[in-house]
PDB file of C-alpha atoms in Angstrom:
ATOM      1  CA  MET A   1     139.380 107.855 162.739  1.00 88.00           C
ATOM      2  CA  THR A   2     141.047 110.381 160.494  1.00 93.00           C
ATOM      3  CA  LYS A   3     144.937 110.473 160.496  1.00 90.00           C
ATOM      4  CA  LYS A   4     144.787 113.749 162.673  1.00 93.00           C
ATOM      5  CA  GLN A   5     142.355 111.989 165.346  1.00 96.00           C
ATOM      6  CA  LYS A   6     144.908 109.303 165.689  1.00 96.00           C
ATOM      7  CA  ILE A   7     147.806 111.468 166.233  1.00 97.00           C
ATOM      8  CA  ASP A   8     145.737 113.823 168.742  1.00 97.00           C
ATOM      9  CA  LYS A   9     144.713 110.345 170.472  1.00 98.00           C
ATOM     10  CA  ILE A  10     148.260 109.275 170.481  1.00 98.00           C
ATOM     11  CA  LYS A  11     149.825 112.653 171.938  1.00 98.00           C
ATOM     12  CA  LYS A  12     147.212 113.163 174.481  1.00 98.00           C
ATOM     13  CA  SER A  13     147.698 109.323 175.889  1.00 98.00           C
ATOM     14  CA  PHE A  14     151.551 109.803 176.122  1.00 98.00           C
ATOM     15  CA  LEU A  15     151.381 113.170 177.650  1.00 97.00           C
ATOM     16  CA  GLN A  16     148.871 111.809 180.154  1.00 97.00           C
ATOM     17  CA  HIS A  17     151.065 108.803 181.092  1.00 97.00           C
ATOM     18  CA  TYR A  18     154.319 110.654 180.944  1.00 96.00           C
ATOM     19  CA  GLN A  19     153.427 114.385 181.759  1.00 92.00           C
ATOM     20  CA  ASP A  20     156.604 114.364 184.001  1.00 86.00           C
ATOM     21  CA  ALA A  21     158.933 112.546 181.869  1.00 89.00           C
ATOM     22  CA  LYS A  22     162.756 112.986 182.279  1.00 90.00           C
ATOM     23  CA  THR A  23     165.880 111.422 181.813  1.00 94.00           C
ATOM     24  CA  GLU A  24     167.079 108.512 183.917  1.00 96.00           C
ATOM     25  CA  LEU A  25     170.745 110.191 183.384  1.00 98.00           C
ATOM     26  CA  LYS A  26     172.001 111.373 186.201  1.00 98.00           C
ATOM     27  CA  TYR A  27     173.832 115.069 186.304  1.00 98.00           C
ATOM     28  CA  ARG A  28     173.967 118.268 188.077  1.00 98.00           C
ATOM     29  CA  ASN A  29     174.695 120.861 185.355  1.00 98.00           C
ATOM     30  CA  ILE A  30     174.841 121.118 181.695  1.00 98.00           C
ATOM     31  CA  TYR A  31     178.347 120.026 181.399  1.00 98.00           C
ATOM     32  CA  GLU A  32     177.690 116.716 183.107  1.00 98.00           C
ATOM     33  CA  LEU A  33     174.551 116.316 181.176  1.00 98.00           C
ATOM     34  CA  LEU A  34     176.481 116.585 177.694  1.00 98.00           C
ATOM     35  CA  ILE A  35     178.995 114.150 179.019  1.00 98.00           C
ATOM     36  CA  ALA A  36     176.403 111.467 180.251  1.00 98.00           C
ATOM     37  CA  VAL A  37     174.248 112.132 176.979  1.00 98.00           C
ATOM     38  CA  MET A  38     177.470 111.448 174.920  1.00 98.00           C
ATOM     39  CA  LEU A  39     178.379 108.136 176.769  1.00 98.00           C
ATOM     40  CA  SER A  40     174.817 107.022 176.417  1.00 97.00           C
ATOM     41  CA  ALA A  41     175.099 106.359 172.626  1.00 93.00           C
ATOM     42  CA  GLN A  42     174.537 102.713 172.012  1.00 92.00           C
ATOM     43  CA  CYS A  43     174.910 102.124 175.903  1.00 95.00           C
ATOM     44  CA  THR A  44     172.088 101.972 178.528  1.00 95.00           C
ATOM     45  CA  ASP A  45     171.735 104.807 181.007  1.00 96.00           C
ATOM     46  CA  LYS A  46     171.969 102.581 183.638  1.00 96.00           C
ATOM     47  CA  ARG A  47     175.469 101.749 182.711  1.00 97.00           C
ATOM     48  CA  VAL A  48     176.379 105.462 182.437  1.00 98.00           C
ATOM     49  CA  ASN A  49     175.191 106.140 185.773  1.00 98.00           C
ATOM     50  CA  ILE A  50     177.587 103.657 187.060  1.00 98.00           C
ATOM     51  CA  VAL A  51     180.563 105.267 185.591  1.00 98.00           C
ATOM     52  CA  THR A  52     179.875 108.954 185.709  1.00 98.00           C
ATOM     53  CA  PRO A  53     180.502 109.366 189.397  1.00 98.00           C
ATOM     54  CA  ALA A  54     183.992 108.608 189.358  1.00 98.00           C
ATOM     55  CA  LEU A  55     184.481 110.571 185.896  1.00 98.00           C
ATOM     56  CA  PHE A  56     182.835 113.809 187.271  1.00 98.00           C
ATOM     57  CA  ALA A  57     184.798 113.621 190.640  1.00 98.00           C
ATOM     58  CA  LYS A  58     187.843 113.448 188.619  1.00 98.00           C
ATOM     59  CA  TYR A  59     187.121 115.847 186.150  1.00 98.00           C
ATOM     60  CA  PRO A  60     184.298 118.281 187.504  1.00 98.00           C
ATOM     61  CA  SER A  61     184.819 120.964 184.918  1.00 98.00           C
ATOM     62  CA  VAL A  62     185.331 121.309 181.155  1.00 98.00           C
ATOM     63  CA  ASP A  63     188.664 123.094 181.766  1.00 98.00           C
ATOM     64  CA  ILE A  64     189.965 120.244 183.915  1.00 98.00           C
ATOM     65  CA  LEU A  65     188.727 117.515 181.420  1.00 98.00           C
ATOM     66  CA  ALA A  66     190.485 119.610 178.481  1.00 98.00           C
ATOM     67  CA  LYS A  67     193.796 118.803 180.043  1.00 98.00           C
ATOM     68  CA  ALA A  68     192.923 114.926 181.039  1.00 98.00           C
ATOM     69  CA  ASP A  69     194.944 111.931 180.209  1.00 98.00           C
ATOM     70  CA  ILE A  70     193.448 109.850 177.251  1.00 98.00           C
ATOM     71  CA  ASP A  71     194.446 106.599 178.967  1.00 98.00           C
ATOM     72  CA  GLU A  72     192.854 107.810 182.671  1.00 98.00           C
ATOM     73  CA  VAL A  73     189.743 108.732 180.677  1.00 98.00           C
ATOM     74  CA  LYS A  74     189.513 105.253 179.094  1.00 98.00           C
ATOM     75  CA  GLU A  75     190.155 103.539 182.280  1.00 98.00           C
ATOM     76  CA  LEU A  76     187.267 105.471 183.949  1.00 98.00           C
ATOM     77  CA  ILE A  77     184.675 104.587 181.357  1.00 98.00           C
ATOM     78  CA  LYS A  78     186.152 101.303 180.010  1.00 98.00           C
ATOM     79  CA  SER A  79     182.757  99.543 180.810  1.00 98.00           C
ATOM     80  CA  VAL A  80     180.494 101.813 178.222  1.00 98.00           C
ATOM     81  CA  SER A  81     180.418 100.905 174.978  1.00 96.00           C
ATOM     82  CA  PHE A  82     182.909 102.154 172.451  1.00 97.00           C
ATOM     83  CA  PHE A  83     184.880 103.750 175.128  1.00 98.00           C
ATOM     84  CA  ASN A  84     188.031 104.174 173.006  1.00 98.00           C
ATOM     85  CA  ASN A  85     186.204 106.766 170.827  1.00 98.00           C
ATOM     86  CA  LYS A  86     184.326 108.329 173.550  1.00 98.00           C
ATOM     87  CA  ALA A  87     187.019 108.911 175.462  1.00 98.00           C
ATOM     88  CA  GLN A  88     188.772 110.700 172.609  1.00 98.00           C
ATOM     89  CA  ASN A  89     185.715 112.592 171.846  1.00 98.00           C
ATOM     90  CA  LEU A  90     185.311 113.799 175.659  1.00 98.00           C
ATOM     91  CA  ILE A  91     188.657 115.408 175.403  1.00 98.00           C
ATOM     92  CA  LYS A  92     188.419 116.818 172.277  1.00 98.00           C
ATOM     93  CA  MET A  93     184.872 118.397 173.092  1.00 98.00           C
ATOM     94  CA  ALA A  94     186.236 119.999 176.251  1.00 98.00           C
ATOM     95  CA  ASN A  95     188.990 121.486 174.184  1.00 98.00           C
ATOM     96  CA  GLN A  96     186.776 122.856 171.598  1.00 98.00           C
ATOM     97  CA  VAL A  97     184.587 124.377 174.541  1.00 98.00           C
ATOM     98  CA  MET A  98     187.574 126.019 175.758  1.00 98.00           C
ATOM     99  CA  ASN A  99     188.792 127.278 172.745  1.00 98.00           C
ATOM    100  CA  ASN A 100     185.612 128.078 170.826  1.00 98.00           C
ATOM    101  CA  PHE A 101     183.208 129.095 173.765  1.00 98.00           C
ATOM    102  CA  ALA A 102     184.984 130.690 176.259  1.00 98.00           C
ATOM    103  CA  GLY A 103     184.760 127.658 178.681  1.00 98.00           C
ATOM    104  CA  ASN A 104     180.943 127.685 178.366  1.00 98.00           C
ATOM    105  CA  ILE A 105     179.107 124.760 177.077  1.00 98.00           C
ATOM    106  CA  PRO A 106     176.942 126.097 173.861  1.00 98.00           C
ATOM    107  CA  THR A 107     173.236 126.012 174.065  1.00 98.00           C
ATOM    108  CA  THR A 108     172.083 125.871 170.533  1.00 98.00           C
ATOM    109  CA  GLN A 109     171.714 122.917 168.262  1.00 98.00           C
ATOM    110  CA  GLU A 110     173.995 123.869 165.495  1.00 98.00           C
ATOM    111  CA  GLU A 111     176.623 125.273 167.892  1.00 98.00           C
ATOM    112  CA  LEU A 112     176.618 121.921 169.889  1.00 98.00           C
ATOM    113  CA  LYS A 113     176.850 119.787 166.702  1.00 98.00           C
ATOM    114  CA  THR A 114     180.339 121.424 166.208  1.00 98.00           C
ATOM    115  CA  LEU A 115     181.551 119.441 169.192  1.00 98.00           C
ATOM    116  CA  SER A 116     183.366 116.323 168.696  1.00 98.00           C
ATOM    117  CA  GLY A 117     181.206 113.372 169.228  1.00 98.00           C
ATOM    118  CA  VAL A 118     177.910 115.464 169.311  1.00 98.00           C
ATOM    119  CA  GLY A 119     175.592 114.556 166.527  1.00 96.00           C
ATOM    120  CA  GLN A 120     171.998 116.167 166.237  1.00 96.00           C
ATOM    121  CA  LYS A 121     170.459 113.393 168.414  1.00 96.00           C
ATOM    122  CA  THR A 122     172.755 114.258 171.232  1.00 97.00           C
ATOM    123  CA  ALA A 123     172.405 118.016 170.750  1.00 98.00           C
ATOM    124  CA  ASN A 124     168.680 117.774 170.925  1.00 98.00           C
ATOM    125  CA  VAL A 125     168.598 115.388 174.092  1.00 98.00           C
ATOM    126  CA  VAL A 126     170.700 117.972 175.733  1.00 98.00           C
ATOM    127  CA  LEU A 127     168.358 120.785 174.593  1.00 98.00           C
ATOM    128  CA  ILE A 128     165.396 118.970 175.602  1.00 97.00           C
ATOM    129  CA  GLU A 129     166.256 117.869 179.174  1.00 96.00           C
ATOM    130  CA  TYR A 130     167.991 121.106 180.273  1.00 97.00           C
ATOM    131  CA  PHE A 131     166.044 123.616 178.506  1.00 97.00           C
ATOM    132  CA  GLU A 132     162.773 121.842 177.622  1.00 96.00           C
ATOM    133  CA  ALA A 133     163.395 123.030 174.262  1.00 97.00           C
ATOM    134  CA  ASN A 134     160.607 121.845 171.756  1.00 98.00           C
ATOM    135  CA  TYR A 135     162.871 119.456 169.907  1.00 98.00           C
ATOM    136  CA  MET A 136     162.536 115.857 169.148  1.00 98.00           C
ATOM    137  CA  ALA A 137     165.239 113.357 169.314  1.00 97.00           C
ATOM    138  CA  VAL A 138     165.206 109.765 168.054  1.00 97.00           C
ATOM    139  CA  ASP A 139     166.942 107.019 169.638  1.00 96.00           C
ATOM    140  CA  THR A 140     166.258 103.349 169.188  1.00 95.00           C
ATOM    141  CA  HIS A 141     163.270 103.274 171.402  1.00 96.00           C
ATOM    142  CA  VAL A 142     161.681 106.261 169.888  1.00 98.00           C
ATOM    143  CA  PHE A 143     162.433 104.802 166.393  1.00 98.00           C
ATOM    144  CA  ARG A 144     160.942 101.362 167.253  1.00 98.00           C
ATOM    145  CA  THR A 145     157.939 102.542 169.121  1.00 98.00           C
ATOM    146  CA  SER A 146     157.078 105.355 166.403  1.00 98.00           C
ATOM    147  CA  HIS A 147     157.239 102.794 163.842  1.00 98.00           C
ATOM    148  CA  ARG A 148     155.029 100.170 165.331  1.00 98.00           C
ATOM    149  CA  LEU A 149     152.391 102.766 165.872  1.00 98.00           C
ATOM    150  CA  GLY A 150     152.462 103.930 162.405  1.00 97.00           C
ATOM    151  CA  LEU A 151     153.696 107.190 162.990  1.00 97.00           C
ATOM    152  CA  SER A 152     156.441 106.880 160.549  1.00 97.00           C
ATOM    153  CA  ASP A 153     157.902 104.686 158.035  1.00 96.00           C
ATOM    154  CA  ALA A 154     161.197 106.485 157.414  1.00 98.00           C
ATOM    155  CA  LYS A 155     164.395 104.440 157.249  1.00 97.00           C
ATOM    156  CA  THR A 156     166.720 106.910 159.301  1.00 97.00           C
ATOM    157  CA  ALA A 157     166.365 108.422 162.519  1.00 96.00           C
ATOM    158  CA  ILE A 158     166.745 112.004 161.219  1.00 97.00           C
ATOM    159  CA  ARG A 159     163.969 111.255 158.913  1.00 98.00           C
ATOM    160  CA  THR A 160     162.023 109.822 161.896  1.00 98.00           C
ATOM    161  CA  GLU A 161     162.486 112.857 163.902  1.00 98.00           C
ATOM    162  CA  GLU A 162     161.394 115.269 160.984  1.00 98.00           C
ATOM    163  CA  GLU A 163     158.316 113.150 160.611  1.00 98.00           C
ATOM    164  CA  LEU A 164     157.137 113.105 164.383  1.00 98.00           C
ATOM    165  CA  THR A 165     158.315 116.813 164.567  1.00 98.00           C
ATOM    166  CA  LYS A 166     155.881 117.498 161.801  1.00 98.00           C
ATOM    167  CA  LEU A 167     152.973 115.418 163.256  1.00 97.00           C
ATOM    168  CA  PHE A 168     153.245 116.632 167.000  1.00 98.00           C
ATOM    169  CA  LYS A 169     154.316 119.985 166.571  1.00 98.00           C
ATOM    170  CA  THR A 170     154.241 120.813 170.152  1.00 98.00           C
ATOM    171  CA  ASP A 171     155.241 119.208 173.510  1.00 97.00           C
ATOM    172  CA  LEU A 172     158.142 117.507 171.607  1.00 97.00           C
ATOM    173  CA  SER A 173     160.396 117.666 174.751  1.00 96.00           C
ATOM    174  CA  THR A 174     158.042 115.568 176.763  1.00 97.00           C
ATOM    175  CA  LEU A 175     156.958 113.466 173.930  1.00 97.00           C
ATOM    176  CA  HIS A 176     160.492 112.471 173.439  1.00 97.00           C
ATOM    177  CA  GLN A 177     161.184 111.355 176.939  1.00 97.00           C
ATOM    178  CA  ALA A 178     157.751 109.538 176.961  1.00 97.00           C
ATOM    179  CA  PHE A 179     158.728 107.693 173.904  1.00 98.00           C
ATOM    180  CA  VAL A 180     161.985 106.789 175.375  1.00 97.00           C
ATOM    181  CA  LEU A 181     160.289 105.307 178.637  1.00 97.00           C
ATOM    182  CA  PHE A 182     157.763 103.768 176.872  1.00 98.00           C
ATOM    183  CA  GLY A 183     160.004 101.853 174.631  1.00 97.00           C
ATOM    184  CA  ARG A 184     162.394 100.907 177.531  1.00 96.00           C
ATOM    185  CA  TYR A 185     159.696  99.541 179.759  1.00 97.00           C
ATOM    186  CA  ILE A 186     156.705  98.525 177.689  1.00 98.00           C
ATOM    187  CA  CYS A 187     157.225  98.604 174.051  1.00 98.00           C
ATOM    188  CA  LYS A 188     160.613  96.834 174.445  1.00 97.00           C
ATOM    189  CA  ALA A 189     162.270  95.328 171.633  1.00 96.00           C
ATOM    190  CA  LEU A 190     161.684  91.867 172.448  1.00 95.00           C
ATOM    191  CA  LYS A 191     158.535  90.699 174.121  1.00 94.00           C
ATOM    192  CA  PRO A 192     156.860  93.884 174.580  1.00 97.00           C
ATOM    193  CA  ASP A 193     154.439  94.135 177.237  1.00 97.00           C
ATOM    194  CA  CYS A 194     151.148  94.374 175.046  1.00 97.00           C
ATOM    195  CA  ASN A 195     148.742  93.756 177.687  1.00 96.00           C
ATOM    196  CA  ILE A 196     149.551  96.936 179.575  1.00 97.00           C
ATOM    197  CA  CYS A 197     150.127  99.256 176.757  1.00 98.00           C
ATOM    198  CA  PHE A 198     147.918 102.155 176.742  1.00 98.00           C
ATOM    199  CA  VAL A 199     148.228 102.672 172.858  1.00 98.00           C
ATOM    200  CA  LYS A 200     147.970  98.967 171.791  1.00 97.00           C
ATOM    201  CA  ASP A 201     144.563  99.844 169.533  1.00 96.00           C
ATOM    202  CA  PHE A 202     147.068 102.083 167.311  1.00 97.00           C
ATOM    203  CA  CYS A 203     149.848  99.304 166.936  1.00 97.00           C
ATOM    204  CA  ILE A 204     150.354  97.917 163.545  1.00 96.00           C
ATOM    205  CA  SER A 205     153.261  95.558 164.033  1.00 95.00           C
ATOM    206  CA  LYS A 206     155.711  94.177 166.911  1.00 95.00           C
ATOM    207  CA  ASN A 207     158.748  94.132 164.358  1.00 95.00           C
ATOM    208  CA  ASN A 208     161.647  95.318 166.169  1.00 95.00           C
ATOM    209  CA  PHE A 209     162.264  98.212 163.761  1.00 96.00           C
ATOM    210  CA  LYS A 210     165.923  99.608 163.645  1.00 94.00           C
ATOM    211  CA  PRO A 211     167.254 102.709 161.673  1.00 93.00           C
ATOM    212  CA  VAL A 212     169.504 102.038 158.808  1.00 89.00           C
TER     213      VAL A 212
END
């Protein structure tokens, strides 16, 4: 089997198994989605979904969040990892949106990346989920599973993103969500469920790969 044939088979399998893949984060608009994605860094979606209802109720819009008291935001998200830094970034982000984007959440990768607490992965996830943009975002699940399948041997998430984008080219938004769900529920870091894996024939290692 050629490398192209392998890529095509893996891509087809993921698109068949996860044709309607979406984030498990709960949100109602792009403002809430951005906040949820920012909070989800190094934290589970389940935990984020527990804290965001109260956060969104108290700060339902970016202009209100921009005026928030830092200690009150910290209290609402204290069960989320790195809540001190995330609280600061949320308020800074809101002020930047108000001052630089007339109160509208930006909708391009480069503009999103100018916001505090928003790197390329966060920007891509927002664009993938909200607009189904043709981007790949690499979190721990995507990194681990793509390395186990021999799709990448890159040491960093950004480089892995570049390699996967070059390999797959299209349907990247669905593939990103598919790899996340696959890594979360099947190709788990510890004790992967290989018996139900639909791409086990392509697996080259069960090591728990992590970006440097």
